[in-house]
Amino acid sequence: MAYNDVFRLSTHGVFVNDKQEVLQVLSTYGEKRWGLPGGALEPGETIHQALERECLEELGVKPEILYMSGVYYHKAYNSQVFIFRCELPENPLIQLSSEHSEYRYFPLDELSEVQKHRISDCLNFDGKVKSFSF
């Protein structure tokens, strides 16, 4: 990789409800897709700081970060994505930012193959951080 090449890093949280459904937010920008809360790191941030900032911005709540379950490379974005298992505070008042129009919990089988892979690794965490390339 050359000095001036662009390479992205992002961090995302896996939050589940009591039915083991996964929290997703619907973006108002780009391709307007459902995805895990989180986003790109800013210069000088750690992956934990970025996840806390992104969740505060996107959901209006600070997550409890439990563990990192995987790091995944996405060829389409030339990006490494850090996945964390997180919990929301009890009875959270979710307040979406202008970047997202909706949130809801999805059963695992309704998610994309990439999301299923990353989330399954997270929910079946065995103490070893996984990696994979999509």
PDB file of C-alpha atoms in Angstrom, residues 8-130:
ATOM      1  CA  ARG A   8     -10.896   3.127   5.623  1.00  0.00           C
ATOM      2  CA  LEU A   9     -11.527   1.843   9.129  1.00  0.00           C
ATOM      3  CA  SER A  10     -14.946   1.578  10.728  1.00  0.00           C
ATOM      4  CA  THR A  11     -16.431   0.149  13.882  1.00  0.00           C
ATOM      5  CA  HIS A  12     -19.949  -1.209  14.450  1.00  0.00           C
ATOM      6  CA  GLY A  13     -21.978  -2.559  17.343  1.00  0.00           C
ATOM      7  CA  VAL A  14     -24.167  -5.656  17.495  1.00  0.00           C
ATOM      8  CA  PHE A  15     -27.129  -5.045  19.803  1.00  0.00           C
ATOM      9  CA  VAL A  16     -29.814  -7.706  20.304  1.00  0.00           C
ATOM     10  CA  ASN A  17     -33.193  -7.717  21.999  1.00  0.00           C
ATOM     11  CA  ASP A  18     -34.627 -10.517  24.149  1.00  0.00           C
ATOM     12  CA  LYS A  19     -35.670 -12.398  20.976  1.00  0.00           C
ATOM     13  CA  GLN A  20     -32.061 -12.340  19.711  1.00  0.00           C
ATOM     14  CA  GLU A  21     -33.074  -9.967  16.899  1.00  0.00           C
ATOM     15  CA  VAL A  22     -30.404  -7.508  15.752  1.00  0.00           C
ATOM     16  CA  LEU A  23     -30.721  -3.718  15.887  1.00  0.00           C
ATOM     17  CA  GLN A  24     -30.322  -2.032  12.494  1.00  0.00           C
ATOM     18  CA  VAL A  25     -30.597   1.629  11.467  1.00  0.00           C
ATOM     19  CA  LEU A  26     -31.771   2.882   8.062  1.00  0.00           C
ATOM     20  CA  SER A  27     -29.452   5.498   6.559  1.00  0.00           C
ATOM     21  CA  THR A  28     -30.784   8.639   4.874  1.00  0.00           C
ATOM     22  CA  TYR A  29     -27.697   8.968   2.652  1.00  0.00           C
ATOM     23  CA  GLY A  30     -26.006   6.936  -0.083  1.00  0.00           C
ATOM     24  CA  GLU A  31     -27.898   3.782  -0.976  1.00  0.00           C
ATOM     25  CA  LYS A  32     -30.221   4.196   2.042  1.00  0.00           C
ATOM     26  CA  ARG A  33     -29.501   0.771   3.494  1.00  0.00           C
ATOM     27  CA  TRP A  34     -30.126  -0.885   6.819  1.00  0.00           C
ATOM     28  CA  GLY A  35     -26.979  -1.479   8.827  1.00  0.00           C
ATOM     29  CA  LEU A  36     -25.442  -1.851  12.246  1.00  0.00           C
ATOM     30  CA  PRO A  37     -24.959   1.296  14.309  1.00  0.00           C
ATOM     31  CA  GLY A  38     -21.443   2.650  13.937  1.00  0.00           C
ATOM     32  CA  GLY A  39     -19.212   4.240  11.356  1.00  0.00           C
ATOM     33  CA  ALA A  40     -15.819   5.480  10.315  1.00  0.00           C
ATOM     34  CA  LEU A  41     -13.005   6.351  12.662  1.00  0.00           C
ATOM     35  CA  GLU A  42     -11.900   9.960  12.827  1.00  0.00           C
ATOM     36  CA  PRO A  43      -8.193  10.855  13.018  1.00  0.00           C
ATOM     37  CA  GLY A  44      -6.815  10.208  16.485  1.00  0.00           C
ATOM     38  CA  GLU A  45      -9.696   7.998  17.665  1.00  0.00           C
ATOM     39  CA  THR A  46      -9.453   4.468  18.960  1.00  0.00           C
ATOM     40  CA  ILE A  47     -11.958   1.895  17.726  1.00  0.00           C
ATOM     41  CA  HIS A  48     -13.722   2.050  21.111  1.00  0.00           C
ATOM     42  CA  GLN A  49     -13.926   5.843  21.102  1.00  0.00           C
ATOM     43  CA  ALA A  50     -15.300   5.826  17.549  1.00  0.00           C
ATOM     44  CA  LEU A  51     -17.991   3.275  18.419  1.00  0.00           C
ATOM     45  CA  GLU A  52     -19.094   5.243  21.475  1.00  0.00           C
ATOM     46  CA  ARG A  53     -19.177   8.494  19.470  1.00  0.00           C
ATOM     47  CA  GLU A  54     -21.079   6.927  16.573  1.00  0.00           C
ATOM     48  CA  CYS A  55     -23.674   5.317  18.861  1.00  0.00           C
ATOM     49  CA  LEU A  56     -24.176   8.590  20.734  1.00  0.00           C
ATOM     50  CA  GLU A  57     -24.614  10.393  17.394  1.00  0.00           C
ATOM     51  CA  GLU A  58     -26.817   7.778  15.720  1.00  0.00           C
ATOM     52  CA  LEU A  59     -28.872   6.430  18.641  1.00  0.00           C
ATOM     53  CA  GLY A  60     -28.539   9.110  21.309  1.00  0.00           C
ATOM     54  CA  VAL A  61     -27.253   6.547  23.829  1.00  0.00           C
ATOM     55  CA  LYS A  62     -23.839   5.395  25.001  1.00  0.00           C
ATOM     56  CA  PRO A  63     -23.295   1.671  24.432  1.00  0.00           C
ATOM     57  CA  GLU A  64     -21.795  -0.770  26.866  1.00  0.00           C
ATOM     58  CA  ILE A  65     -19.040  -2.418  24.814  1.00  0.00           C
ATOM     59  CA  LEU A  66     -18.658  -6.071  25.839  1.00  0.00           C
ATOM     60  CA  TYR A  67     -16.075  -7.507  23.414  1.00  0.00           C
ATOM     61  CA  MET A  68     -14.667  -7.306  19.895  1.00  0.00           C
ATOM     62  CA  SER A  69     -15.625 -10.409  17.915  1.00  0.00           C
ATOM     63  CA  GLY A  70     -14.154  -9.785  14.480  1.00  0.00           C
ATOM     64  CA  VAL A  71     -12.370  -7.662  11.900  1.00  0.00           C
ATOM     65  CA  TYR A  72     -13.648  -7.934   8.321  1.00  0.00           C
ATOM     66  CA  TYR A  73     -12.239  -6.620   5.063  1.00  0.00           C
ATOM     67  CA  HIS A  74     -14.697  -5.253   2.467  1.00  0.00           C
ATOM     68  CA  LYS A  75     -13.158  -5.093  -1.007  1.00  0.00           C
ATOM     69  CA  ALA A  76     -15.897  -2.809  -2.370  1.00  0.00           C
ATOM     70  CA  TYR A  77     -14.946  -0.089   0.135  1.00  0.00           C
ATOM     71  CA  ASN A  78     -11.266  -0.955   0.719  1.00  0.00           C
ATOM     72  CA  SER A  79     -12.200  -1.006   4.368  1.00  0.00           C
ATOM     73  CA  GLN A  80     -11.563  -2.946   7.560  1.00  0.00           C
ATOM     74  CA  VAL A  81     -14.632  -3.191   9.814  1.00  0.00           C
ATOM     75  CA  PHE A  82     -14.338  -3.892  13.552  1.00  0.00           C
ATOM     76  CA  ILE A  83     -17.390  -5.646  15.031  1.00  0.00           C
ATOM     77  CA  PHE A  84     -18.252  -5.404  18.733  1.00  0.00           C
ATOM     78  CA  ARG A  85     -20.922  -7.011  20.876  1.00  0.00           C
ATOM     79  CA  CYS A  86     -22.653  -4.234  22.771  1.00  0.00           C
ATOM     80  CA  GLU A  87     -25.612  -3.609  25.032  1.00  0.00           C
ATOM     81  CA  LEU A  88     -27.871  -0.604  25.382  1.00  0.00           C
ATOM     82  CA  PRO A  89     -28.767   0.819  28.776  1.00  0.00           C
ATOM     83  CA  GLU A  90     -32.001  -0.523  30.285  1.00  0.00           C
ATOM     84  CA  ASN A  91     -35.084   1.103  28.685  1.00  0.00           C
ATOM     85  CA  PRO A  92     -33.078   3.331  26.332  1.00  0.00           C
ATOM     86  CA  LEU A  93     -34.676   6.355  24.719  1.00  0.00           C
ATOM     87  CA  ILE A  94     -33.327   5.998  21.189  1.00  0.00           C
ATOM     88  CA  GLN A  95     -33.116   9.303  19.330  1.00  0.00           C
ATOM     89  CA  LEU A  96     -31.923   8.971  15.748  1.00  0.00           C
ATOM     90  CA  SER A  97     -29.693  11.551  14.108  1.00  0.00           C
ATOM     91  CA  SER A  98     -30.488  13.104  10.740  1.00  0.00           C
ATOM     92  CA  GLU A  99     -28.308  10.377   9.167  1.00  0.00           C
ATOM     93  CA  HIS A 100     -30.940   7.728   9.948  1.00  0.00           C
ATOM     94  CA  SER A 101     -34.697   7.656   9.470  1.00  0.00           C
ATOM     95  CA  GLU A 102     -35.667   4.424  11.256  1.00  0.00           C
ATOM     96  CA  TYR A 103     -34.433   1.698  13.539  1.00  0.00           C
ATOM     97  CA  ARG A 104     -35.758  -1.762  14.177  1.00  0.00           C
ATOM     98  CA  TYR A 105     -34.736  -5.226  15.252  1.00  0.00           C
ATOM     99  CA  PHE A 106     -34.352  -7.918  12.576  1.00  0.00           C
ATOM    100  CA  PRO A 107     -34.223 -11.709  12.842  1.00  0.00           C
ATOM    101  CA  LEU A 108     -30.822 -12.962  11.718  1.00  0.00           C
ATOM    102  CA  ASP A 109     -32.301 -14.773   8.710  1.00  0.00           C
ATOM    103  CA  GLU A 110     -33.598 -11.475   7.254  1.00  0.00           C
ATOM    104  CA  LEU A 111     -30.134  -9.908   7.034  1.00  0.00           C
ATOM    105  CA  SER A 112     -27.705  -9.900   4.115  1.00  0.00           C
ATOM    106  CA  GLU A 113     -25.141 -12.705   3.878  1.00  0.00           C
ATOM    107  CA  VAL A 114     -22.347 -10.345   4.948  1.00  0.00           C
ATOM    108  CA  GLN A 115     -24.335  -9.158   7.973  1.00  0.00           C
ATOM    109  CA  LYS A 116     -25.326 -12.734   8.893  1.00  0.00           C
ATOM    110  CA  HIS A 117     -21.688 -13.834   8.803  1.00  0.00           C
ATOM    111  CA  ARG A 118     -20.400 -10.970  10.939  1.00  0.00           C
ATOM    112  CA  ILE A 119     -23.280 -11.115  13.425  1.00  0.00           C
ATOM    113  CA  SER A 120     -23.207 -14.916  13.740  1.00  0.00           C
ATOM    114  CA  ASP A 121     -19.493 -14.697  14.541  1.00  0.00           C
ATOM    115  CA  CYS A 122     -20.306 -12.070  17.159  1.00  0.00           C
ATOM    116  CA  LEU A 123     -23.210 -13.889  18.815  1.00  0.00           C
ATOM    117  CA  ASN A 124     -21.314 -17.205  18.806  1.00  0.00           C
ATOM    118  CA  PHE A 125     -18.103 -15.640  20.120  1.00  0.00           C
ATOM    119  CA  ASP A 126     -15.718 -18.270  21.500  1.00  0.00           C
ATOM    120  CA  GLY A 127     -13.041 -15.913  22.788  1.00  0.00           C
ATOM    121  CA  LYS A 128     -11.144 -15.808  19.477  1.00  0.00           C
ATOM    122  CA  VAL A 129     -11.463 -12.753  17.238  1.00  0.00           C
ATOM    123  CA  LYS A 130     -12.510 -13.773  13.716  1.00  0.00           C
TER     124      LYS A 130
END
